[in-house]
Short mmCIF file of C-alpha atoms and ligand atoms in Angstrom, two decimals:
data_model
loop_
_atom_site.label_atom_id
_atom_site.label_comp_id
_atom_site.label_asym_id
_atom_site.label_seq_id
_atom_site.Cartn_x
_atom_site.Cartn_y
_atom_site.Cartn_z
CA MET A 28 -58.36 76.43 0.48
CA ASN A 29 -56.63 76.06 -2.77
CA ALA A 30 -56.46 79.87 -4.43
CA PHE A 31 -56.94 78.74 -7.87
CA TRP A 32 -59.07 76.61 -10.20
CA GLN A 33 -57.79 74.47 -12.29
CA THR A 34 -59.26 74.37 -15.96
CA SER A 35 -58.49 72.58 -19.33
CA ARG A 36 -56.13 75.43 -20.30
CA PHE A 37 -55.70 77.93 -17.54
CA ARG A 38 -55.34 78.12 -13.82
CA ILE A 39 -57.59 80.30 -12.56
CA ASP A 40 -56.03 82.68 -10.17
CA LEU A 41 -58.94 83.20 -7.21
CA SER A 42 -56.88 85.53 -5.03
CA ARG A 43 -59.19 88.19 -6.31
CA PRO A 44 -62.51 87.83 -7.10
CA GLN A 45 -63.58 86.75 -10.80
CA VAL A 46 -66.04 87.90 -13.20
CA MET A 47 -67.97 85.12 -15.23
CA GLY A 48 -69.52 86.72 -17.60
CA ILE A 49 -72.94 85.43 -19.13
CA VAL A 50 -73.61 84.50 -22.94
CA ASN A 51 -76.68 83.35 -23.95
CA VAL A 52 -77.48 81.57 -27.40
CA THR A 53 -80.88 80.89 -26.59
CA PRO A 54 -84.07 82.06 -28.06
CA ASP A 55 -86.07 82.26 -25.10
CA SER A 56 -83.93 83.21 -22.46
CA PHE A 57 -85.34 85.51 -19.82
CA SER A 58 -83.09 88.41 -19.95
CA ASP A 59 -81.34 88.60 -23.58
CA GLY A 60 -84.93 88.47 -25.11
CA GLY A 61 -83.27 86.21 -28.00
CA ARG A 62 -81.14 88.86 -28.98
CA HIS A 63 -77.75 86.41 -29.30
CA ALA A 64 -80.15 83.84 -30.89
CA GLU A 65 -77.74 84.06 -33.79
CA THR A 66 -74.43 82.29 -33.33
CA ASP A 67 -73.03 85.88 -35.14
CA ALA A 68 -74.79 87.67 -32.40
CA ALA A 69 -73.59 85.82 -29.42
CA ARG A 70 -69.76 85.81 -31.31
CA ARG A 71 -69.70 89.32 -30.92
CA HIS A 72 -71.21 89.28 -27.51
CA CYS A 73 -68.12 87.32 -26.46
CA ASP A 74 -66.12 90.10 -27.94
CA THR A 75 -67.68 92.77 -26.05
CA LEU A 76 -67.67 91.12 -22.64
CA VAL A 77 -63.95 90.20 -23.34
CA ALA A 78 -63.48 93.95 -23.91
CA GLU A 79 -65.25 94.81 -20.79
CA GLY A 80 -62.43 93.07 -18.40
CA VAL A 81 -64.69 89.35 -18.37
CA ASP A 82 -62.50 86.72 -16.72
CA ILE A 83 -64.44 83.80 -17.94
CA LEU A 84 -67.18 83.65 -20.50
CA ASP A 85 -70.23 81.42 -19.88
CA ILE A 86 -71.87 80.03 -22.98
CA GLY A 87 -75.29 78.33 -22.59
CA GLY A 88 -77.65 76.86 -24.97
CA GLU A 89 -80.16 75.55 -22.61
CA SER A 90 -82.53 78.59 -20.95
CA THR A 91 -83.41 77.12 -17.66
CA ARG A 92 -85.44 79.79 -16.45
CA PRO A 93 -88.28 78.72 -14.62
CA GLY A 94 -90.75 76.80 -16.82
CA SER A 95 -88.79 76.63 -20.04
CA ALA A 96 -88.69 73.70 -22.39
CA THR A 97 -85.20 71.84 -23.34
CA PRO A 98 -84.19 72.12 -26.92
CA ASP A 99 -83.09 68.88 -28.26
CA LEU A 100 -79.85 67.74 -28.30
CA ALA A 101 -78.95 68.07 -31.83
CA GLU A 102 -80.21 72.18 -31.35
CA GLU A 103 -78.14 72.20 -28.12
CA LEU A 104 -74.90 71.73 -30.24
CA ARG A 105 -76.12 73.75 -33.17
CA ARG A 106 -76.10 76.59 -30.65
CA VAL A 107 -73.13 76.00 -28.14
CA LEU A 108 -70.12 74.26 -30.38
CA PRO A 109 -70.06 77.58 -33.06
CA VAL A 110 -70.04 79.92 -30.56
CA VAL A 111 -67.58 77.68 -28.03
CA GLN A 112 -65.18 77.71 -31.31
CA HIS A 113 -64.86 81.40 -31.69
CA ALA A 114 -64.66 82.13 -27.40
CA VAL A 115 -61.73 79.66 -27.48
CA THR A 116 -59.74 82.14 -29.08
CA LEU A 117 -60.16 84.91 -26.94
CA GLY A 118 -57.67 84.34 -24.57
CA VAL A 119 -60.10 83.80 -21.69
CA PRO A 120 -61.13 80.71 -20.03
CA VAL A 121 -64.40 79.39 -21.72
CA SER A 122 -67.22 77.61 -19.87
CA VAL A 123 -70.39 75.75 -21.28
CA ASP A 124 -73.61 75.88 -18.91
CA THR A 125 -75.06 72.07 -19.95
CA SER A 126 -75.96 68.69 -18.48
CA ARG A 127 -75.95 66.83 -21.46
CA PRO A 128 -73.19 64.30 -21.65
CA GLU A 129 -72.79 64.41 -25.27
CA VAL A 130 -72.15 68.40 -25.29
CA ILE A 131 -70.14 67.85 -22.23
CA ALA A 132 -67.74 65.68 -24.72
CA ALA A 133 -68.30 67.53 -28.03
CA VAL A 134 -67.23 71.33 -26.09
CA LEU A 135 -64.31 69.63 -24.12
CA GLU A 136 -63.01 68.37 -27.60
CA ALA A 137 -63.57 71.79 -29.00
CA GLY A 138 -61.12 73.68 -26.16
CA ALA A 139 -63.79 74.53 -23.14
CA ASP A 140 -62.23 75.18 -20.22
CA ILE A 141 -65.39 74.24 -17.59
CA VAL A 142 -68.44 72.57 -17.66
CA ASN A 143 -71.08 74.43 -15.65
CA ASP A 144 -73.90 71.97 -14.74
CA VAL A 145 -76.87 73.32 -12.83
CA ARG A 146 -77.71 69.53 -12.57
CA ALA A 147 -74.15 69.02 -11.07
CA LEU A 148 -73.25 66.21 -13.26
CA GLN A 149 -75.96 63.97 -12.37
CA ARG A 150 -77.21 63.13 -15.96
CA PRO A 151 -76.13 59.59 -16.50
CA GLY A 152 -72.90 59.59 -18.23
CA ALA A 153 -72.32 63.42 -17.37
CA LEU A 154 -69.52 62.64 -14.69
CA GLN A 155 -67.58 60.26 -17.07
CA ALA A 156 -68.04 62.80 -19.82
CA ALA A 157 -66.12 65.54 -17.75
CA ALA A 158 -63.64 63.06 -15.82
CA ALA A 159 -62.74 61.69 -19.26
CA HIS A 160 -60.64 65.46 -19.64
CA ARG A 161 -57.84 65.55 -17.56
CA THR A 162 -57.63 69.26 -16.61
CA ALA A 163 -61.82 70.73 -17.29
CA GLY A 164 -62.98 72.78 -14.63
CA VAL A 165 -66.03 71.75 -13.28
CA CYS A 166 -69.18 73.93 -11.68
CA LEU A 167 -71.63 71.62 -9.40
CA MET A 168 -74.75 74.00 -8.66
CA HIS A 169 -77.39 72.51 -6.42
CA MET A 170 -81.00 72.90 -8.00
CA LEU A 171 -83.93 71.24 -6.19
CA GLY A 172 -86.22 69.78 -8.94
CA GLU A 173 -86.20 70.44 -12.67
CA PRO A 174 -86.41 73.96 -14.28
CA GLY A 175 -89.92 73.51 -15.29
CA THR A 176 -91.25 72.88 -11.71
CA MET A 177 -88.90 73.95 -9.43
CA GLN A 178 -90.51 76.85 -8.36
CA ALA A 179 -93.94 75.49 -7.35
CA ALA A 180 -93.51 75.04 -3.33
CA PRO A 181 -89.78 74.78 -2.51
CA ALA A 182 -89.10 73.58 0.95
CA TYR A 183 -86.24 72.75 2.61
CA ASP A 184 -85.67 71.64 6.57
CA ASP A 185 -82.89 74.58 6.33
CA VAL A 186 -81.92 75.71 3.33
CA VAL A 187 -78.50 76.40 3.94
CA VAL A 188 -77.58 72.71 5.38
CA ASP A 189 -79.48 70.92 3.06
CA VAL A 190 -77.42 72.67 0.31
CA ARG A 191 -74.25 72.05 1.72
CA ARG A 192 -75.37 68.69 2.37
CA PHE A 193 -76.06 68.12 -1.55
CA LEU A 194 -72.77 70.23 -2.77
CA ALA A 195 -70.88 68.05 -0.55
CA GLU A 196 -72.63 65.09 -1.67
CA ARG A 197 -71.64 65.92 -5.49
CA LEU A 198 -67.84 66.97 -4.45
CA SER A 199 -67.71 63.63 -3.64
CA ALA A 200 -69.06 62.07 -6.55
CA ALA A 201 -66.87 64.17 -8.76
CA THR A 202 -64.00 63.10 -7.32
CA ALA A 203 -64.66 59.53 -6.77
CA ALA A 204 -64.92 59.44 -10.97
CA GLY A 205 -61.58 60.87 -11.30
CA ILE A 206 -62.48 64.63 -11.23
CA GLY A 207 -59.38 66.06 -9.22
CA ALA A 208 -60.98 68.13 -6.25
CA GLU A 209 -58.66 71.51 -7.70
CA ARG A 210 -60.95 71.30 -11.15
CA ILE A 211 -64.40 72.01 -8.94
CA ALA A 212 -66.19 74.97 -7.88
CA LEU A 213 -69.41 74.95 -6.25
CA ASP A 214 -72.75 77.00 -6.53
CA PRO A 215 -75.64 77.51 -4.11
CA GLY A 216 -78.11 77.86 -7.23
CA VAL A 217 -79.74 80.99 -6.60
CA GLY A 218 -82.98 81.15 -7.71
CA PHE A 219 -83.09 76.80 -8.59
CA GLY A 220 -85.64 75.57 -6.30
CA LYS A 221 -85.64 78.59 -3.56
CA THR A 222 -88.19 80.96 -2.54
CA PRO A 223 -86.76 84.69 -2.34
CA LEU A 224 -85.99 84.25 1.33
CA HIS A 225 -84.13 80.96 0.48
CA ASN A 226 -81.93 82.87 -1.55
CA LEU A 227 -81.42 85.71 1.16
CA GLN A 228 -80.57 83.08 4.02
CA LEU A 229 -78.07 81.04 1.40
CA ALA A 230 -76.60 84.85 0.79
CA ALA A 231 -76.57 85.57 4.48
CA ARG A 232 -74.69 82.15 5.36
CA GLN A 233 -72.90 81.76 2.58
CA TYR A 234 -69.61 81.41 4.84
CA GLU A 235 -71.31 77.84 5.72
CA LEU A 236 -70.72 76.42 2.22
CA LEU A 237 -67.15 77.59 2.38
CA SER A 238 -66.01 74.67 4.90
CA LEU A 239 -66.72 72.68 1.80
CA GLY A 240 -63.04 73.76 0.51
CA ARG A 241 -63.70 74.43 -2.37
CA PRO A 242 -64.34 78.14 -4.37
CA LEU A 243 -67.86 79.21 -4.78
CA LEU A 244 -69.23 80.68 -7.80
CA VAL A 245 -72.46 82.58 -7.01
CA GLY A 246 -75.01 84.06 -9.34
CA TRP A 247 -77.54 86.64 -8.83
CA SER A 248 -77.72 88.60 -11.70
CA ARG A 249 -81.08 90.06 -12.91
CA LYS A 250 -83.00 87.18 -10.97
CA SER A 251 -86.76 87.59 -9.92
CA THR A 252 -85.43 88.25 -6.00
CA VAL A 253 -83.37 91.07 -6.99
CA GLY A 254 -86.89 92.54 -8.92
CA LEU A 255 -88.67 91.67 -6.03
CA ILE A 256 -86.52 93.59 -3.77
CA THR A 257 -86.26 96.48 -5.89
CA GLY A 258 -89.56 96.21 -8.08
CA LYS A 259 -87.56 96.80 -11.21
CA PRO A 260 -88.13 94.81 -14.06
CA VAL A 261 -85.26 92.57 -15.86
CA ASP A 262 -83.73 95.19 -17.84
CA GLU A 263 -83.38 97.47 -14.56
CA ARG A 264 -81.41 95.14 -12.28
CA THR A 265 -78.21 96.00 -13.14
CA ALA A 266 -77.56 98.01 -9.73
CA GLY A 267 -79.23 95.21 -7.63
CA SER A 268 -77.57 92.40 -9.34
CA VAL A 269 -73.53 94.55 -8.50
CA ALA A 270 -74.95 94.83 -4.75
CA ALA A 271 -75.58 91.19 -4.63
CA ALA A 272 -72.43 90.38 -6.73
CA LEU A 273 -70.48 92.40 -3.86
CA ALA A 274 -72.26 90.75 -1.12
CA ALA A 275 -71.64 87.21 -2.36
CA VAL A 276 -67.79 88.35 -2.83
CA ALA A 277 -67.55 90.07 0.70
CA ARG A 278 -68.58 86.74 2.12
CA GLY A 279 -65.97 84.67 0.26
CA ALA A 280 -67.49 83.73 -3.45
CA ALA A 281 -64.45 83.42 -5.40
CA ILE A 282 -66.36 83.80 -8.92
CA VAL A 283 -69.71 85.81 -9.72
CA ARG A 284 -71.57 85.01 -12.78
CA VAL A 285 -73.40 88.03 -14.32
CA HIS A 286 -74.74 89.38 -17.49
CA ASP A 287 -73.41 93.27 -16.84
CA VAL A 288 -69.79 92.66 -16.85
CA ALA A 289 -68.40 96.15 -17.14
CA ALA A 290 -70.39 97.58 -13.81
CA THR A 291 -69.49 94.43 -12.09
CA VAL A 292 -65.54 94.85 -13.17
CA ASP A 293 -65.85 98.30 -12.21
CA ALA A 294 -67.56 97.53 -8.89
CA LEU A 295 -65.13 94.90 -7.76
CA LYS A 296 -62.19 96.92 -8.36
CA VAL A 297 -63.26 99.54 -5.82
CA TRP A 298 -64.79 97.06 -3.65
CA ARG A 299 -60.91 95.46 -3.81
CA ALA A 300 -58.77 98.76 -3.56
CA ILE A 301 -60.94 99.30 -0.22
CA ALA A 302 -60.38 96.14 1.14
CA ASP A 303 -56.87 95.83 0.48
CA GLN A 304 -56.04 99.34 0.91
CA ARG A 305 -53.86 99.45 -2.42
CA LEU A 306 -54.85 101.04 -5.77
CA PRO A 307 -55.01 98.67 -8.77
C1 LIG S 607 -76.80 79.82 -12.77
C2 LIG S 607 -76.17 79.09 -13.68
C3 LIG S 607 -76.33 79.91 -11.50
C4 LIG S 607 -74.38 78.72 -12.31
C5 LIG S 607 -78.09 80.04 -14.61
C6 LIG S 607 -79.85 82.67 -14.88
C7 LIG S 607 -80.46 81.43 -15.34
N1 LIG S 607 -75.07 78.37 -13.59
N2 LIG S 607 -77.21 78.97 -15.16
N3 LIG S 607 -75.26 79.57 -11.19
N4 LIG S 607 -78.00 80.50 -13.62
N5 LIG S 607 -73.32 78.07 -12.00
O1 LIG S 607 -78.95 83.28 -15.67
O2 LIG S 607 -80.94 83.62 -14.84
O3 LIG S 607 -76.63 81.01 -10.56
S1 LIG S 607 -78.96 80.39 -15.89
#
């Protein structure tokens, strides 16, 4: 596998695990409770995450928590664009969590580096909007169904085989549309149309997804399966989320998407010093 991920401005080195920090610009996002609803607060959160050592900022204006409502296009742009315009000045790659082709085009025009799409660029025009940029990175994530209904009764023949087949198909579609493979990361989509047991199977057998030949991005941060295992509410899931991030990295994940950047950065420093038997 290539030890890098090509994005608009940065060729991201994947020889060490990368921490993607979550910046929600959604009034109803389940874990931030609307604290970053205001543009200024979201911009300050970007600054904080950079100071904490984040490798990639991931800015999202559409809450995809189970059962959430989607903002219209104008509202999503109003949330995301001013934060992206600030984030691109901070010296780290900027990812935008979106599925809309119009938002993809607008944020790439504003200088964003990565399109992170929980719908794997399946919306009409989304593949083309990403392909229109020569080097922008994309993350293609697996989701079964849509956020409003995905947790109703998710069922698979074999969740790992089914997710792998989907990601292989989207990888082919993206490269066929002109998005070079070096620009693509893949994500099993923890919690997106999966039972807690499905999530655990995907983690335990994550190595089966590595054979797709592209870097894996994985997000366990504060998700309900962590809450179920630990018995903790969403604001007390840092330790459980860090453990899940380390487990993902130990099984080959290249990028972990997290809320708790400082804790995850420290944990990965220690994990890596042991793995390499070398001090930083
Ligand atoms: C993910 C995401 C994830 C990627 C969200 C939340 C829900 N993008 N966007 N992977 N989750 N690539 O943060 O809990 O797991 S939104």
